[in-house]
């Protein structure tokens, strides 16, 4: 039995954004958005218990396949909408001679009326951008075919359930923005095959999502997106590195971000900030080994510890390699990001920025740093990839693959002794050893090169006549290490992240999975 949900966009336009601040339209509509629309309809209809049970049944199904045509993003000019247009208080109406003089004669009001004048003047469209009002966009898609279908191939609902779902669907007037007028209906067809063109969605609902949506609404909070859909390949067990998949992201929100080639300096600055945070909360002598990278005796630890890696705009068409943020990558099975002392350090280092409504960690160089190397940037910690910034999604680095290519060059673990072809073989042997160091099998193929196979990633070494800033900046401990990019292929799929070499804890040797078409 196949359960089908059919959605027709009556105006031929779908108004929906990936996130509240994203200019990118969300097409096709994801099951979590559609489920939220059904829940909103349930609430508007009076919160019927039978319909609630039907929604709880629906949320427990496997992710549906989605059949939708391609779509074109609708272009629209930016708008600047104030929270509330200024309304002149009744007590000021008798003193509005200044407004009449301004309109008829172009005279600016006297000092005592300047505040009222600015507030009224800033409502006008041409003045909104200059007055600092936030730019807003209303992303929309124009699908080539305005009908979307969701298929649950093995669903077999009872009569009461399908009747309740049908009532909800028939009253769901929009999916996404309220301007996205829709006609929705559920269908049951025991003979309907799943179309070959249908694909798994990116996000799904899960058991408990219905209760979660109700709870967040009652608390006045925006719900988080649904869970990411795991592909069949990702669901299979794979050999994995020592580094974990649960990252703390540091999104760049302020200041001029240095070039990707300075990532090791920034990572070291971030690590130093964490160490100082433990000092500030009185735990300077109890810094966890997984954070400091040093054992109790002060020597470098042999145990896996925290890596700090750059997340850059690479691997996409027209990528230019600029850094959008960093990530704290703990060892696999480490619970350090959930540790209360670590959370206290994070709160100390990243106070709440009231203007942004989020915590911001400021990283800056020491006084006296040459201007060409000085920086001061704001990073906002989050566990959820920000909407509209795909490059900050850990999935680009953690998904299973047989082939990986370096985004940042590998710093060799040892100095090279050979020359010519023998040097390349020596370098490949070090990369194979680096894989074993992070619990990975030895690759079946290793290709080294000065240039990366990932679009937008800078080469390991610039051409001879390039300026000095085009060289990778390395801390003193790595300054003499040879650098190289590489593509590695394993005999079986490997689960990322893959971070290799002597600079792996400072963001060097960061690899990204390669799809077959790449």
Coordinates of C-alpha atoms in Angstrom, one line a residue:
X1 CA 0.0 0.0 0.0
X2 CA 1.4 3.4 -1.0
X3 CA 0.4 6.6 0.9
X4 CA 0.7 9.7 -1.2
X5 CA 0.5 13.3 -0.1
X6 CA -0.1 15.6 -3.1
X7 CA 0.5 19.4 -2.8
X8 CA -0.4 21.8 -5.5
X9 CA 0.8 25.4 -5.3
X10 CA -2.2 27.3 -6.7
X11 CA -0.3 30.5 -7.6
X12 CA 2.6 28.6 -9.1
X13 CA 5.0 30.1 -6.5
X14 CA 6.4 28.6 -3.3
X15 CA 7.4 31.2 -0.7
X16 CA 9.8 29.4 1.7
X17 CA 13.3 30.0 2.9
X18 CA 15.9 27.5 4.1
X19 CA 16.2 29.6 7.3
X20 CA 14.9 32.9 8.8
X21 CA 17.9 34.9 7.6
X22 CA 18.5 32.9 4.4
X23 CA 18.0 34.4 0.9
X24 CA 17.9 30.9 -0.6
X25 CA 14.4 29.4 -1.4
X26 CA 13.7 26.0 0.0
X27 CA 12.6 23.8 -2.9
X28 CA 11.2 21.2 -2.9
X29 CA 9.4 21.6 0.4
X30 CA 10.8 19.3 2.9
X31 CA 8.7 16.8 5.0
X32 CA 9.5 18.8 8.2
X33 CA 8.0 21.9 6.7
X34 CA 4.9 20.1 5.4
X35 CA 4.4 18.3 8.7
X36 CA 4.5 21.7 10.5
X37 CA 1.8 23.0 8.2
X38 CA -0.4 20.0 9.0
X39 CA 0.2 20.6 12.8
X40 CA -0.7 24.2 12.4
X41 CA -3.9 23.1 10.6
X42 CA -4.6 20.7 13.5
X43 CA -4.3 23.5 16.0
X44 CA -6.5 25.8 13.9
X45 CA -9.2 23.1 13.7
X46 CA -9.5 22.8 17.4
X47 CA -6.9 20.2 18.3
X48 CA -8.9 17.1 17.7
X49 CA -7.6 14.0 19.5
X50 CA -8.2 11.7 16.6
X51 CA -6.3 14.0 14.3
X52 CA -3.5 14.2 16.8
X53 CA -3.2 10.4 16.8
X54 CA -3.0 10.5 13.0
X55 CA -0.1 13.0 13.1
X56 CA 1.7 10.9 15.7
X57 CA 1.3 7.9 13.4
X58 CA 2.6 9.9 10.4
X59 CA 5.7 11.1 12.2
X60 CA 6.8 7.6 12.9
X61 CA 7.0 6.5 9.3
X62 CA 10.2 6.3 7.4
X63 CA 11.1 9.4 5.3
X64 CA 9.0 9.7 2.2
X65 CA 10.4 10.0 -1.3
X66 CA 9.7 13.4 -2.9
X67 CA 8.7 13.8 -6.5
X68 CA 9.0 17.4 -7.6
X69 CA 10.1 19.3 -10.7
X70 CA 13.0 21.6 -10.8
X71 CA 12.3 25.3 -10.0
X72 CA 13.7 28.7 -10.7
X73 CA 14.4 31.1 -7.8
X74 CA 12.2 34.2 -8.1
X75 CA 14.1 37.4 -8.1
X76 CA 12.9 40.3 -6.0
X77 CA 14.3 43.6 -4.8
X78 CA 15.4 43.9 -1.1
X79 CA 12.9 45.5 1.3
X80 CA 13.5 47.3 4.5
X81 CA 10.6 46.8 6.9
X82 CA 10.6 48.5 10.3
X83 CA 9.0 46.5 13.2
X84 CA 6.3 49.1 13.5
X85 CA 5.7 52.3 11.5
X86 CA 6.1 55.4 13.5
X87 CA 2.8 56.8 14.8
X88 CA 2.8 60.4 16.0
X89 CA 1.6 60.6 19.6
X90 CA -1.7 62.5 20.1
X91 CA 0.1 65.0 22.3
X92 CA 2.3 66.1 19.4
X93 CA -0.4 66.7 16.8
X94 CA -0.8 70.3 17.8
X95 CA 2.9 71.0 17.4
X96 CA 3.3 69.5 13.9
X97 CA 4.0 72.9 12.3
X98 CA 7.5 71.6 11.8
X99 CA 6.2 68.8 9.6
X100 CA 4.2 71.2 7.4
X101 CA 7.3 73.4 7.0
X102 CA 9.4 70.4 6.2
X103 CA 7.0 69.2 3.5
X104 CA 6.3 72.6 1.9
X105 CA 9.6 74.4 2.4
X106 CA 12.1 71.7 3.0
X107 CA 13.1 73.1 6.3
X108 CA 14.6 70.8 8.9
X109 CA 12.8 70.9 12.3
X110 CA 14.2 72.6 15.3
X111 CA 16.3 70.5 17.7
X112 CA 13.4 69.6 20.0
X113 CA 11.6 68.0 17.0
X114 CA 14.6 66.2 15.5
X115 CA 13.9 62.8 17.1
X116 CA 10.2 62.7 15.9
X117 CA 11.3 63.9 12.5
X118 CA 13.9 61.1 12.1
X119 CA 11.5 58.4 13.2
X120 CA 8.8 59.5 10.8
X121 CA 11.3 60.1 8.0
X122 CA 12.9 56.6 8.3
X123 CA 9.6 55.0 7.5
X124 CA 9.9 56.1 3.9
X125 CA 11.3 53.3 1.6
X126 CA 14.2 55.3 0.3
X127 CA 15.4 56.1 3.8
X128 CA 15.1 52.6 5.4
X129 CA 18.5 51.3 4.3
X130 CA 20.3 54.4 5.4
X131 CA 18.5 54.4 8.7
X132 CA 20.0 51.0 9.6
X133 CA 16.8 49.0 9.3
X134 CA 17.4 45.4 8.6
X135 CA 17.1 44.2 5.0
X136 CA 14.5 41.6 4.5
X137 CA 13.9 39.2 1.6
X138 CA 11.1 36.9 0.8
X139 CA 12.7 34.0 -1.1
X140 CA 10.4 32.2 -3.5
X141 CA 10.6 29.4 -6.1
X142 CA 8.8 29.1 -9.4
X143 CA 8.5 25.3 -10.0
X144 CA 8.2 24.1 -13.6
X145 CA 5.3 22.0 -12.3
X146 CA 3.4 23.3 -9.3
X147 CA 2.6 19.8 -7.9
X148 CA 4.7 18.0 -5.3
X149 CA 4.1 14.4 -4.2
X150 CA 5.4 12.6 -1.2
X151 CA 5.4 8.8 -1.3
X152 CA 5.4 6.4 1.6
X153 CA 5.8 3.1 -0.2
X154 CA 4.9 0.7 2.6
X155 CA 2.5 2.7 4.7
X156 CA -0.9 1.1 5.5
X157 CA -3.0 3.4 7.6
X158 CA -6.2 2.4 9.2
X159 CA -9.4 4.0 7.9
X160 CA -9.7 6.4 10.9
X161 CA -6.1 7.6 10.4
X162 CA -6.4 8.3 6.6
X163 CA -9.7 10.0 7.2
X164 CA -8.1 12.3 9.8
X165 CA -5.1 13.0 7.6
X166 CA -7.5 13.8 4.7
X167 CA -9.4 16.3 6.9
X168 CA -6.1 18.0 7.9
X169 CA -4.8 18.1 4.3
X170 CA -8.0 19.6 2.9
X171 CA -7.8 22.5 5.4
X172 CA -4.1 23.2 4.9
X173 CA -4.3 26.4 2.9
X174 CA -0.6 27.0 2.7
X175 CA 2.8 25.3 3.1
X176 CA 5.6 27.6 4.0
X177 CA 4.8 31.3 3.9
X178 CA 1.1 32.2 4.1
X179 CA 1.4 33.5 0.5
X180 CA 2.1 30.0 -0.7
X181 CA -1.5 29.0 -1.3
X182 CA -2.0 25.2 -1.7
X183 CA -4.4 22.4 -2.3
X184 CA -3.4 19.3 -0.4
X185 CA -4.8 15.8 -0.3
X186 CA -3.8 12.3 0.8
X187 CA -4.2 9.4 -1.6
X188 CA -4.1 5.6 -1.1
X189 CA -3.2 3.4 -4.1
X190 CA -2.1 -0.2 -3.6
X191 CA -0.8 -0.4 -7.1
X192 CA 1.0 3.0 -7.3
X193 CA 4.7 2.3 -7.7
X194 CA 7.2 4.7 -6.4
X195 CA 8.4 6.9 -9.3
X196 CA 12.0 6.5 -10.3
X197 CA 12.4 10.3 -10.3
X198 CA 11.4 10.6 -6.6
X199 CA 14.3 11.3 -4.3
X200 CA 14.9 11.1 -0.5
X201 CA 14.5 14.5 1.1
X202 CA 17.2 16.4 3.0
X203 CA 15.2 16.7 6.3
X204 CA 12.6 14.4 8.0
X205 CA 10.3 14.2 11.0
X206 CA 10.6 11.6 13.7
X207 CA 8.8 10.2 16.7
X208 CA 8.2 13.0 19.1
X209 CA 8.2 15.8 16.5
X210 CA 4.5 16.6 17.0
X211 CA 5.0 17.1 20.8
X212 CA 8.2 19.1 20.1
X213 CA 6.3 21.5 17.8
X214 CA 3.6 22.0 20.4
X215 CA 6.1 22.6 23.1
X216 CA 8.2 25.2 21.2
X217 CA 5.0 27.0 20.2
X218 CA 3.8 27.3 23.8
X219 CA 7.2 28.6 24.8
X220 CA 7.2 31.2 22.0
X221 CA 10.3 29.7 20.3
X222 CA 11.1 28.9 16.7
X223 CA 11.4 25.1 16.3
X224 CA 14.7 23.7 15.0
X225 CA 14.7 22.0 11.5
X226 CA 13.9 18.4 11.3
X227 CA 16.5 15.7 11.4
X228 CA 18.9 15.2 8.5
X229 CA 18.0 12.2 6.3
X230 CA 20.8 9.6 6.4
X231 CA 21.4 7.9 3.0
X232 CA 21.7 4.1 2.8
X233 CA 25.4 4.4 2.3
X234 CA 25.8 6.5 5.5
X235 CA 23.6 4.1 7.5
X236 CA 26.1 1.2 6.9
X237 CA 28.9 0.8 9.4
X238 CA 32.2 2.1 8.1
X239 CA 35.7 2.4 9.4
X240 CA 36.1 5.8 11.0
X241 CA 38.9 8.0 12.1
X242 CA 39.7 9.1 15.6
X243 CA 37.9 12.4 15.1
X244 CA 34.2 12.7 15.9
X245 CA 31.2 13.8 13.9
X246 CA 29.7 16.0 16.6
X247 CA 31.3 19.5 16.2
X248 CA 30.9 22.9 17.8
X249 CA 30.7 25.4 15.0
X250 CA 32.1 28.9 15.2
X251 CA 30.3 31.0 12.7
X252 CA 32.1 34.2 11.5
X253 CA 29.9 37.1 12.4
X254 CA 32.2 40.2 12.8
X255 CA 35.5 41.5 11.7
X256 CA 37.6 40.9 8.7
X257 CA 38.3 37.2 8.4
X258 CA 41.9 36.4 7.4
X259 CA 42.7 34.2 4.3
X260 CA 42.4 30.4 4.5
X261 CA 46.1 30.2 4.4
X262 CA 46.3 31.8 7.9
X263 CA 44.0 29.1 9.4
X264 CA 46.7 27.5 11.5
X265 CA 47.4 30.9 13.2
X266 CA 43.7 31.4 13.9
X267 CA 43.3 27.9 15.2
X268 CA 46.2 28.4 17.6
X269 CA 44.7 31.6 18.8
X270 CA 41.4 29.9 19.4
X271 CA 43.1 27.1 21.3
X272 CA 45.0 29.7 23.4
X273 CA 41.7 31.4 24.1
X274 CA 40.2 28.1 25.4
X275 CA 43.2 27.6 27.7
X276 CA 42.9 31.2 29.0
X277 CA 39.2 30.5 29.6
X278 CA 40.0 27.7 32.0
X279 CA 42.4 30.1 33.8
X280 CA 39.6 32.7 34.1
X281 CA 37.2 30.3 35.8
X282 CA 39.8 29.1 38.2
X283 CA 40.6 25.8 36.5
X284 CA 44.0 26.6 35.1
X285 CA 45.6 23.6 36.7
X286 CA 42.8 21.3 35.7
X287 CA 42.6 21.8 31.9
X288 CA 41.5 18.6 30.3
X289 CA 44.1 16.8 28.3
X290 CA 41.7 16.6 25.3
X291 CA 41.7 20.5 25.2
X292 CA 45.3 21.3 26.0
X293 CA 47.0 18.5 24.0
X294 CA 49.4 18.0 26.9
X295 CA 49.6 15.3 29.5
X296 CA 49.8 16.0 33.2
X297 CA 53.6 16.1 33.1
X298 CA 53.5 18.9 30.5
X299 CA 54.7 16.7 27.6
X300 CA 52.6 16.5 24.4
X301 CA 49.9 13.9 24.9
X302 CA 49.8 10.7 22.8
X303 CA 46.0 10.5 23.2
X304 CA 43.6 12.0 20.6
X305 CA 42.6 15.6 21.4
X306 CA 40.7 18.5 20.1
X307 CA 41.3 19.7 16.5
X308 CA 40.3 23.2 15.3
X309 CA 39.6 23.3 11.6
X310 CA 38.6 26.1 9.1
X311 CA 35.3 25.8 7.3
X312 CA 35.7 27.5 3.9
X313 CA 33.8 28.2 0.8
X314 CA 35.4 25.4 -1.2
X315 CA 34.2 22.5 -3.4
X316 CA 31.4 24.4 -5.1
X317 CA 31.3 26.1 -8.5
X318 CA 32.9 29.6 -8.3
X319 CA 34.3 28.8 -4.8
X320 CA 36.9 31.3 -3.7
X321 CA 38.2 29.7 -0.5
X322 CA 37.1 32.4 1.9
X323 CA 36.6 31.2 5.5
X324 CA 33.1 31.3 6.9
X325 CA 34.0 29.9 10.3
X326 CA 35.8 27.3 12.3
X327 CA 34.8 24.0 14.0
X328 CA 36.0 22.4 17.3
X329 CA 36.3 18.7 16.4
X330 CA 36.7 16.5 19.5
X331 CA 38.0 12.9 19.4
X332 CA 35.3 10.3 18.6
X333 CA 33.4 9.2 21.7
X334 CA 34.7 12.3 23.6
X335 CA 32.0 14.1 25.7
X336 CA 34.1 17.3 26.2
X337 CA 31.7 19.5 24.3
X338 CA 29.0 18.5 26.8
X339 CA 31.2 19.0 29.8
X340 CA 29.9 21.6 32.3
X341 CA 33.3 23.2 32.8
X342 CA 33.8 23.5 29.1
X343 CA 30.4 25.1 28.7
X344 CA 31.3 27.5 31.5
X345 CA 34.5 28.4 29.7
X346 CA 32.5 29.0 26.5
X347 CA 30.0 31.2 28.3
X348 CA 32.9 33.2 29.8
X349 CA 34.7 33.6 26.4
X350 CA 31.6 34.3 24.4
X351 CA 29.3 36.8 26.2
X352 CA 25.9 37.5 24.8
X353 CA 25.8 40.1 22.1
X354 CA 22.4 41.8 22.6
X355 CA 22.4 43.3 19.1
X356 CA 22.7 39.9 17.5
X357 CA 20.9 37.9 20.1
X358 CA 23.6 35.3 20.3
X359 CA 27.0 34.7 22.0
X360 CA 30.1 36.0 20.3
X361 CA 33.7 34.9 20.9
X362 CA 36.2 37.6 19.9
X363 CA 39.6 36.4 18.7
X364 CA 42.4 38.9 18.2
X365 CA 46.1 39.0 17.8
X366 CA 48.4 40.3 20.5
X367 CA 49.4 43.9 20.7
X368 CA 52.4 44.7 18.5
X369 CA 51.5 42.1 15.8
X370 CA 52.4 43.5 12.4
X371 CA 49.4 45.0 10.6
X372 CA 49.6 42.4 7.8
X373 CA 49.1 39.6 10.3
X374 CA 46.8 41.3 12.8
X375 CA 43.2 40.4 13.1
X376 CA 40.1 40.8 15.3
X377 CA 37.1 38.6 14.4
X378 CA 33.9 37.6 16.1
X379 CA 32.8 34.0 16.0
X380 CA 29.4 32.8 17.3
X381 CA 29.3 29.2 18.7
X382 CA 26.5 26.9 17.5
X383 CA 25.8 23.2 17.2
X384 CA 23.5 23.7 14.3
X385 CA 24.7 24.6 10.8
X386 CA 23.4 28.2 10.1
X387 CA 20.7 28.3 7.5
X388 CA 21.9 29.3 4.0
X389 CA 25.6 28.6 4.8
X390 CA 26.1 25.1 3.4
X391 CA 29.9 25.3 3.8
X392 CA 29.4 25.3 7.6
X393 CA 27.6 21.9 7.5
X394 CA 29.9 19.1 8.9
X395 CA 28.3 16.6 6.6
X396 CA 30.5 17.9 3.8
X397 CA 33.5 16.4 5.7
X398 CA 32.0 13.5 7.7
X399 CA 30.0 11.5 5.1
X400 CA 31.4 8.2 4.0
X401 CA 33.4 7.9 0.8
X402 CA 36.2 5.9 -0.7
X403 CA 38.0 9.0 -2.0
X404 CA 39.1 12.1 -0.3
X405 CA 40.9 15.3 -1.4
X406 CA 42.7 17.8 0.8
X407 CA 41.2 21.3 1.3
X408 CA 44.2 22.5 3.4
X409 CA 47.6 21.0 2.7
X410 CA 49.2 18.3 4.8
X411 CA 52.2 19.2 6.9
X412 CA 54.5 16.2 6.7
X413 CA 55.1 14.4 10.0
X414 CA 58.9 14.3 9.3
X415 CA 61.4 16.2 7.2
X416 CA 61.9 14.6 3.7
X417 CA 65.3 13.2 2.9
X418 CA 64.9 12.0 -0.7
X419 CA 64.8 13.9 -4.0
X420 CA 62.9 13.4 -7.3
X421 CA 60.6 10.4 -7.6
X422 CA 61.9 9.0 -4.4
X423 CA 60.8 12.1 -2.6
X424 CA 57.2 11.6 -3.8
X425 CA 57.3 8.0 -2.7
X426 CA 58.6 9.1 0.7
X427 CA 55.8 11.7 1.0
X428 CA 53.1 9.1 0.0
X429 CA 54.5 6.8 2.7
X430 CA 54.2 9.5 5.3
X431 CA 50.5 10.1 4.3
X432 CA 49.8 6.4 4.6
X433 CA 51.4 6.5 8.1
X434 CA 49.3 9.6 8.9
X435 CA 46.2 7.6 8.1
X436 CA 47.2 4.8 10.4
X437 CA 47.8 7.4 13.1
X438 CA 44.1 8.3 13.1
X439 CA 42.9 4.7 13.0
X440 CA 42.3 4.5 9.3
X441 CA 43.5 1.8 7.0
X442 CA 46.3 2.5 4.6
X443 CA 45.0 4.0 1.3
X444 CA 45.2 1.9 -1.8
X445 CA 46.1 4.9 -3.8
X446 CA 47.8 8.2 -2.9
X447 CA 48.4 11.1 -5.4
X448 CA 50.2 14.1 -4.1
X449 CA 50.3 17.5 -5.9
X450 CA 51.0 21.2 -5.2
X451 CA 47.4 21.9 -6.2
X452 CA 44.2 20.7 -4.5
X453 CA 41.5 18.8 -6.3
X454 CA 38.9 20.8 -4.4
X455 CA 37.7 24.0 -6.2
X456 CA 38.7 27.2 -4.4
X457 CA 41.4 25.7 -2.2
X458 CA 44.8 27.5 -2.4
X459 CA 47.8 25.5 -3.6
X460 CA 50.4 24.2 -1.1
X461 CA 53.0 26.6 -2.5
X462 CA 52.4 29.7 -4.6
X463 CA 54.4 30.4 -7.8
X464 CA 57.8 31.8 -7.4
X465 CA 56.9 35.5 -8.1
X466 CA 53.9 35.5 -5.8
X467 CA 53.8 37.9 -2.8
X468 CA 54.6 36.5 0.6
X469 CA 51.0 36.6 1.9
X470 CA 50.1 33.9 -0.6
X471 CA 52.2 31.4 1.4
X472 CA 50.6 29.3 4.1
X473 CA 51.2 30.8 7.5
X474 CA 52.6 28.2 9.9
X475 CA 53.3 28.3 13.6
X476 CA 56.9 28.0 14.6
X477 CA 56.5 24.3 15.4
X478 CA 55.5 23.6 11.8
X479 CA 57.4 26.3 9.9
X480 CA 59.9 23.9 8.4
X481 CA 57.5 21.1 7.5
X482 CA 57.0 20.3 3.8
X483 CA 53.4 20.9 2.6
X484 CA 51.4 19.0 0.0
X485 CA 47.9 18.5 -1.3
X486 CA 46.7 14.9 -1.9
X487 CA 43.9 12.7 -3.1
X488 CA 43.6 9.4 -1.3
X489 CA 41.5 6.4 -2.1
X490 CA 40.6 3.6 0.2
X491 CA 39.6 0.0 -0.6
X492 CA 36.2 0.6 1.1
X493 CA 34.2 3.6 2.2
X494 CA 35.6 5.5 5.2
X495 CA 33.6 7.7 7.5
X496 CA 35.1 11.2 7.9
X497 CA 36.4 13.5 9.1
X498 CA 39.8 12.8 7.7
X499 CA 42.5 15.2 9.1
X500 CA 46.1 14.2 8.5
X501 CA 49.6 15.2 9.3
X502 CA 51.6 17.2 11.8
X503 CA 49.2 20.2 11.6
X504 CA 46.0 18.2 11.9
X505 CA 45.1 19.8 15.3
X506 CA 45.4 23.3 13.8
X507 CA 43.4 22.8 10.7
X508 CA 46.0 21.6 8.2
X509 CA 45.6 18.3 6.4
X510 CA 41.8 18.7 6.3
X511 CA 40.2 16.4 3.7
X512 CA 36.8 16.4 2.0
X513 CA 35.0 13.4 0.5
X514 CA 34.9 13.2 -3.2
X515 CA 31.8 12.1 -5.0
X516 CA 32.2 9.9 -8.0
X517 CA 31.4 12.7 -10.3
X518 CA 34.1 14.9 -8.7

